[in-house]
PDB file of C-alpha atoms in Angstrom:
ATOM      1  CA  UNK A   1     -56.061  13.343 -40.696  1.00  0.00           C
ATOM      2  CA  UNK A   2     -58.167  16.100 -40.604  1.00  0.00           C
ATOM      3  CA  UNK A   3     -58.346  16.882 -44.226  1.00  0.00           C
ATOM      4  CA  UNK A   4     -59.760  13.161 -44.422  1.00  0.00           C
ATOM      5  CA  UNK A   5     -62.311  13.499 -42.199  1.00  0.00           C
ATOM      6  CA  UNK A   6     -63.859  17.077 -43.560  1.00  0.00           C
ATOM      7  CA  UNK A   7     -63.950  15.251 -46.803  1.00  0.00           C
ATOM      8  CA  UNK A   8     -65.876  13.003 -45.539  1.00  0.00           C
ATOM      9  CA  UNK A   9     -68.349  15.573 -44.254  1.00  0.00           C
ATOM     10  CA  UNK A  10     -68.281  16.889 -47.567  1.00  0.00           C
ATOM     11  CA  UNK A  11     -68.941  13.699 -49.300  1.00  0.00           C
ATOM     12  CA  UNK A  12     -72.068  13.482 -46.588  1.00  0.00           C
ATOM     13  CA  UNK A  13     -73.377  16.501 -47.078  1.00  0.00           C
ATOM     14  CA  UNK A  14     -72.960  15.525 -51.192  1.00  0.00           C
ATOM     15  CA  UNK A  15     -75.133  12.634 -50.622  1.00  0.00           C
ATOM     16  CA  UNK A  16     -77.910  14.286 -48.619  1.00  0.00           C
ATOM     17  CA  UNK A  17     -78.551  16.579 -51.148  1.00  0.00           C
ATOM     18  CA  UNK A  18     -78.874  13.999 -53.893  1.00  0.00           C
ATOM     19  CA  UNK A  19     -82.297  13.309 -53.838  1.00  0.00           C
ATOM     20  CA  UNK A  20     -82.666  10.941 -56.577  1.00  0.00           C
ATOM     21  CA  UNK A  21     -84.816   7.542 -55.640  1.00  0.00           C
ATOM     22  CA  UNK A  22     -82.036   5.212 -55.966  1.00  0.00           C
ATOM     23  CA  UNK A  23     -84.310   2.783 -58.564  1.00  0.00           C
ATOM     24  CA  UNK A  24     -83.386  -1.021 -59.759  1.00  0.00           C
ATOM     25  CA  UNK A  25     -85.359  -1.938 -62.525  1.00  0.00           C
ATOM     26  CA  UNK A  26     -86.597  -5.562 -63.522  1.00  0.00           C
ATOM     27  CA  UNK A  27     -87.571  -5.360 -67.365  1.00  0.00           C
ATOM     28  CA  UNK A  28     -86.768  -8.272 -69.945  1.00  0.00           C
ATOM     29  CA  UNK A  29     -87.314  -5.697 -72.612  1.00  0.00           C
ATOM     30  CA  UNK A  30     -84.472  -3.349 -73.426  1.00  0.00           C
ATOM     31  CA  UNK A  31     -86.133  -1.259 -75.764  1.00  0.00           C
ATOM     32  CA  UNK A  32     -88.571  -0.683 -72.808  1.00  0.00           C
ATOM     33  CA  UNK A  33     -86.377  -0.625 -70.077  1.00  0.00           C
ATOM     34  CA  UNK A  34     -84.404   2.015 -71.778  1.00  0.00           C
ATOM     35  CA  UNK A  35     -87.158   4.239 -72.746  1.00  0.00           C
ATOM     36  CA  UNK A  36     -88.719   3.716 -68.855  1.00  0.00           C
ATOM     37  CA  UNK A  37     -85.249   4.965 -67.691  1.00  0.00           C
ATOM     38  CA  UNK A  38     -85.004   7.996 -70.562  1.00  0.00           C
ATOM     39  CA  UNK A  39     -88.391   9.008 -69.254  1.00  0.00           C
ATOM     40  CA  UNK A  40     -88.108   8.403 -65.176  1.00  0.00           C
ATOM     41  CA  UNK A  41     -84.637  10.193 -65.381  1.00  0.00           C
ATOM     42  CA  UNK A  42     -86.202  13.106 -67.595  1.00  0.00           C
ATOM     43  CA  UNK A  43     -89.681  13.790 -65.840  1.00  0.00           C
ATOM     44  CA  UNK A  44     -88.543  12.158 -61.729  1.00  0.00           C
ATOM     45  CA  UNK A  45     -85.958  12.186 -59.377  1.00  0.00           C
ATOM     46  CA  UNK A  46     -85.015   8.405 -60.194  1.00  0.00           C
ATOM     47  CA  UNK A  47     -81.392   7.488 -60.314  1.00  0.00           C
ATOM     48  CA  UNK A  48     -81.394   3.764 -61.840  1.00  0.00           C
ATOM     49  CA  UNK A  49     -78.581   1.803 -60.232  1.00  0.00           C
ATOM     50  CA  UNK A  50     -79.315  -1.761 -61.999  1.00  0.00           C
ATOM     51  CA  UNK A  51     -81.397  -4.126 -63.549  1.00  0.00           C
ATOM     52  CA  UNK A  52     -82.220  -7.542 -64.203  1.00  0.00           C
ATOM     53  CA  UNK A  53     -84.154  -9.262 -67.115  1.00  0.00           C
ATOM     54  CA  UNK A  54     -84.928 -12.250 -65.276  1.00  0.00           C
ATOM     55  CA  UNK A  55     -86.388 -13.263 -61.647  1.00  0.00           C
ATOM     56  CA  UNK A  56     -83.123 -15.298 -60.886  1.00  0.00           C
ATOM     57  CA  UNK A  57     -80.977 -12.319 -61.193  1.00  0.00           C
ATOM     58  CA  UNK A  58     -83.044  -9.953 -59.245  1.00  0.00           C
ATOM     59  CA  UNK A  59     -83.288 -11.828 -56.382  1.00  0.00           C
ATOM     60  CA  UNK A  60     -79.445 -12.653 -56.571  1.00  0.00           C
ATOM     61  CA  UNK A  61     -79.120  -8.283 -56.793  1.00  0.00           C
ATOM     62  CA  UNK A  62     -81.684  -7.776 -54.180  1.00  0.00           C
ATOM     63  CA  UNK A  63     -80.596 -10.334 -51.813  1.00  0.00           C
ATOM     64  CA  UNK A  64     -76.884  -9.012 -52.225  1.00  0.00           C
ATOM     65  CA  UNK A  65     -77.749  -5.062 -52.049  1.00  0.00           C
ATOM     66  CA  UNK A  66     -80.705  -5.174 -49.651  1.00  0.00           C
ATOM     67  CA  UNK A  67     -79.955  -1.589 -48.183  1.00  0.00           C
ATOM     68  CA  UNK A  68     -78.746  -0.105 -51.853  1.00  0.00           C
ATOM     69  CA  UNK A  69     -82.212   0.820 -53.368  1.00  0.00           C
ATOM     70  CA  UNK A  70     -85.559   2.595 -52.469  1.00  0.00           C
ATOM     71  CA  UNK A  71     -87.439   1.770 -55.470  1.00  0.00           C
ATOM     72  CA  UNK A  72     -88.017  -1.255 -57.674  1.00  0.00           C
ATOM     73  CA  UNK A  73     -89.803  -1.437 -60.868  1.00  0.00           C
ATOM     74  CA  UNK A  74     -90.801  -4.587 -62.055  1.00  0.00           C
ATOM     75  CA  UNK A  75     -92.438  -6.082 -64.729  1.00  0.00           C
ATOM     76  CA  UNK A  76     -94.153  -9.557 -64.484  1.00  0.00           C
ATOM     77  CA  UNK A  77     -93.218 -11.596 -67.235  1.00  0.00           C
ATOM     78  CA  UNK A  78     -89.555 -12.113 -67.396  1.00  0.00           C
ATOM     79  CA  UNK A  79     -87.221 -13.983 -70.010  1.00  0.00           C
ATOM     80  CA  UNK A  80     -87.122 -16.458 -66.915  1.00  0.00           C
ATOM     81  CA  UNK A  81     -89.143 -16.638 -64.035  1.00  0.00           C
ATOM     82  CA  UNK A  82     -91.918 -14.162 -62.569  1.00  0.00           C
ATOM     83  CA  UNK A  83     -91.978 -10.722 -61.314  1.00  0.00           C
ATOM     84  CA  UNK A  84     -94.268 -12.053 -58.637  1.00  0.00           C
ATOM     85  CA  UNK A  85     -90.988 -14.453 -57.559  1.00  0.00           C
ATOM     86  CA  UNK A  86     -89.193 -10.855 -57.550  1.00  0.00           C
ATOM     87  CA  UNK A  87     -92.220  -9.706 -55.010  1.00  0.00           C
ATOM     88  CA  UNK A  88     -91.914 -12.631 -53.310  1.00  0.00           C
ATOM     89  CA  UNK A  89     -88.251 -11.424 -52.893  1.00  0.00           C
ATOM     90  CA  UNK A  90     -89.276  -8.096 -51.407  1.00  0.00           C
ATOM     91  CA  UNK A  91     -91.078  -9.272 -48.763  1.00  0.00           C
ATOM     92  CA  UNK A  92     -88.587  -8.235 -45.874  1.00  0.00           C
ATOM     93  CA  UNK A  93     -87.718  -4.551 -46.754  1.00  0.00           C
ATOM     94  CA  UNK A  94     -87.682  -2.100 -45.308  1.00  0.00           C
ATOM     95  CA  UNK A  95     -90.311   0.203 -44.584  1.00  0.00           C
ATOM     96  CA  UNK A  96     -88.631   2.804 -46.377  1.00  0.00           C
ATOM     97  CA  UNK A  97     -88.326   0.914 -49.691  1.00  0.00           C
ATOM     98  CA  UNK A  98     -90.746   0.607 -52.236  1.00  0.00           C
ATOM     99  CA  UNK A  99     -91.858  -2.037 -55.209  1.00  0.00           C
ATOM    100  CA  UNK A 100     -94.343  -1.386 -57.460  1.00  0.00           C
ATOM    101  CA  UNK A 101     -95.311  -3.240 -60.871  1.00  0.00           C
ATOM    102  CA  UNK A 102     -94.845  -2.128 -64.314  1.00  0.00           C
ATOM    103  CA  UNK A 103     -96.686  -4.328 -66.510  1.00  0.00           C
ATOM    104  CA  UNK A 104     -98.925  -4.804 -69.253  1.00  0.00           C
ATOM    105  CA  UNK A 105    -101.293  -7.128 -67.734  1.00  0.00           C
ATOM    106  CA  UNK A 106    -102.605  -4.740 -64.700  1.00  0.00           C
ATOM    107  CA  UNK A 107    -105.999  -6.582 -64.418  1.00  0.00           C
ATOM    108  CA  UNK A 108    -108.245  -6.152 -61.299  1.00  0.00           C
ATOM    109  CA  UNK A 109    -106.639  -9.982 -60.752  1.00  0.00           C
ATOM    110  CA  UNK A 110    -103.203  -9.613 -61.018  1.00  0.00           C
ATOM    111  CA  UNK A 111    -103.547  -5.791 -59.246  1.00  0.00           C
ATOM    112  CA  UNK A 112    -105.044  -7.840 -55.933  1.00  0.00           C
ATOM    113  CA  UNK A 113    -102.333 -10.462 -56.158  1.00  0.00           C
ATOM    114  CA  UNK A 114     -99.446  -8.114 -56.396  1.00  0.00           C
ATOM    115  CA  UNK A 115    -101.129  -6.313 -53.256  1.00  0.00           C
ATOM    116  CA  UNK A 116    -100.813  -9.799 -52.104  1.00  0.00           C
ATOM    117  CA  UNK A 117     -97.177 -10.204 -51.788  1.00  0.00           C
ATOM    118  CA  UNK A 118     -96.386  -6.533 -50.822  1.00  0.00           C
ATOM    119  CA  UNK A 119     -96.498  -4.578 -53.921  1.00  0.00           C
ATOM    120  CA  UNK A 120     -96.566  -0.928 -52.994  1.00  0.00           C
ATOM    121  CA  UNK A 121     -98.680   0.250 -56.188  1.00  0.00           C
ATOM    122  CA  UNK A 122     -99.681  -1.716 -60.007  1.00  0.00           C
ATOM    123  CA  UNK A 123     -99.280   0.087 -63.036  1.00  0.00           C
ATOM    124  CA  UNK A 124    -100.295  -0.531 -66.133  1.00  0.00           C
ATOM    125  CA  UNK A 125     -97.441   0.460 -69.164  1.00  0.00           C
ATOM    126  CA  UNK A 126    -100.411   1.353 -71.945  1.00  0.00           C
ATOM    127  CA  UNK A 127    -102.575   4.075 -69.801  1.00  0.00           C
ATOM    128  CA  UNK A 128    -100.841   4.485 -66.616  1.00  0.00           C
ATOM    129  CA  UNK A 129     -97.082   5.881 -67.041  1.00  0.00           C
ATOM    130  CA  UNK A 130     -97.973   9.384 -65.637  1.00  0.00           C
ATOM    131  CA  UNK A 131     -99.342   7.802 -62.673  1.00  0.00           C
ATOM    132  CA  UNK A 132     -95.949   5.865 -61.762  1.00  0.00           C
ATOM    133  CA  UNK A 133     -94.304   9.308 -62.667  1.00  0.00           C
ATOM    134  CA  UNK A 134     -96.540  10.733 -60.326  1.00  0.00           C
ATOM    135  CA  UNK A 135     -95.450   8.167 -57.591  1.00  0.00           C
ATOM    136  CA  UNK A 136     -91.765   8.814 -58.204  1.00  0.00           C
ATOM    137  CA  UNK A 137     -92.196  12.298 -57.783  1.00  0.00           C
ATOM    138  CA  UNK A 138     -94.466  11.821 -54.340  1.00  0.00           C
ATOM    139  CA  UNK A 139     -91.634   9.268 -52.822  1.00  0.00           C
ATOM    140  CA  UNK A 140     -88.482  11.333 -53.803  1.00  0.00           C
ATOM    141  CA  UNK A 141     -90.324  14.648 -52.298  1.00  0.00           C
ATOM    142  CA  UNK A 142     -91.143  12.676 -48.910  1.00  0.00           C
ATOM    143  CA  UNK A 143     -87.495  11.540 -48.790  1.00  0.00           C
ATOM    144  CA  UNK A 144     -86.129  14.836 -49.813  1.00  0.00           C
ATOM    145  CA  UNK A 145     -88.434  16.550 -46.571  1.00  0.00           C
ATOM    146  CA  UNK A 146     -87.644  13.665 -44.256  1.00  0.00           C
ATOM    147  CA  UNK A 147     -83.728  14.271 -44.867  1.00  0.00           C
ATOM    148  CA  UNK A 148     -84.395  18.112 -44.791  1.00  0.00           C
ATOM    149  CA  UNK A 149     -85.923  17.831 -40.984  1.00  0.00           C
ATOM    150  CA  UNK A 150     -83.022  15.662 -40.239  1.00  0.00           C
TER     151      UNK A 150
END
């Protein structure tokens, strides 16, 4: 019994020090999405743990997992539905988790109604990739201090 319970510790202590932003990712794309994961996983601390390729889907994973992920990345035009139905979707997290937009449409109009429905940050996939990497790399250092001072 005791053995059991030190592995547990163990298997804590494991977990606390993996400070990868547990990330689900809704892209229609593949190509994309898998270059966006190459790249996240190469220059962040972002440990992908799904993703969708339509609004239906994400909702069903977010609704079903709504304590699994920090991060979402999504893009707005889907093979079905709307990444704004997907922010729609995020309303209730928790203060902890973040969503932010990936898309290739980041105009002044769509930025304000993403900010809207909760989005956490809008980026734009031509110009602004080192700014989302940039966000990764501020949210997994927060988390990795705030678990440090715990």
């Amino acid at each position: 019994m005791q053995s059991r319970h030190i592995a547990s510790g163990c298997a804590r202590v494991a977990r606390r020090q993996d400070y990868r932003l547990k990330t689900y990712i809704v892209e229609d794309n593949p190509t994309i999405r898998e270059n966006l994961v190459g790249t996240l996983e190469e220059l962040t601390q972002v440990k992908p743990i799904g993703f969708a390729a339509t609004e239906d889907e994400a909702r069903q994973w977010l609704t079903a997992h709504a304590q699994d992920w920090e991060l979402v990345i999504v893009d707005l035009f889907l093979k079905q539905g709307s990444g704004l139905g997907v922010l729609q979707a995020c309303a209730t997290r928790n203060s902890w988790q973040k969503v932010v937009v990936l898309s290739n449409y980041a105009t002044a109009d769509i930025r304000q109604r993403c900010a809207q429905l909760g989005s956490d940050a809008v980026f734009d996939k031509s110009n602004e990739i080192e700014a989302l990497i940039d966000f990764c790399a501020v949210m997994a250092a927060a988390r990795a201090s705030n678990d440090n001072a715990q």
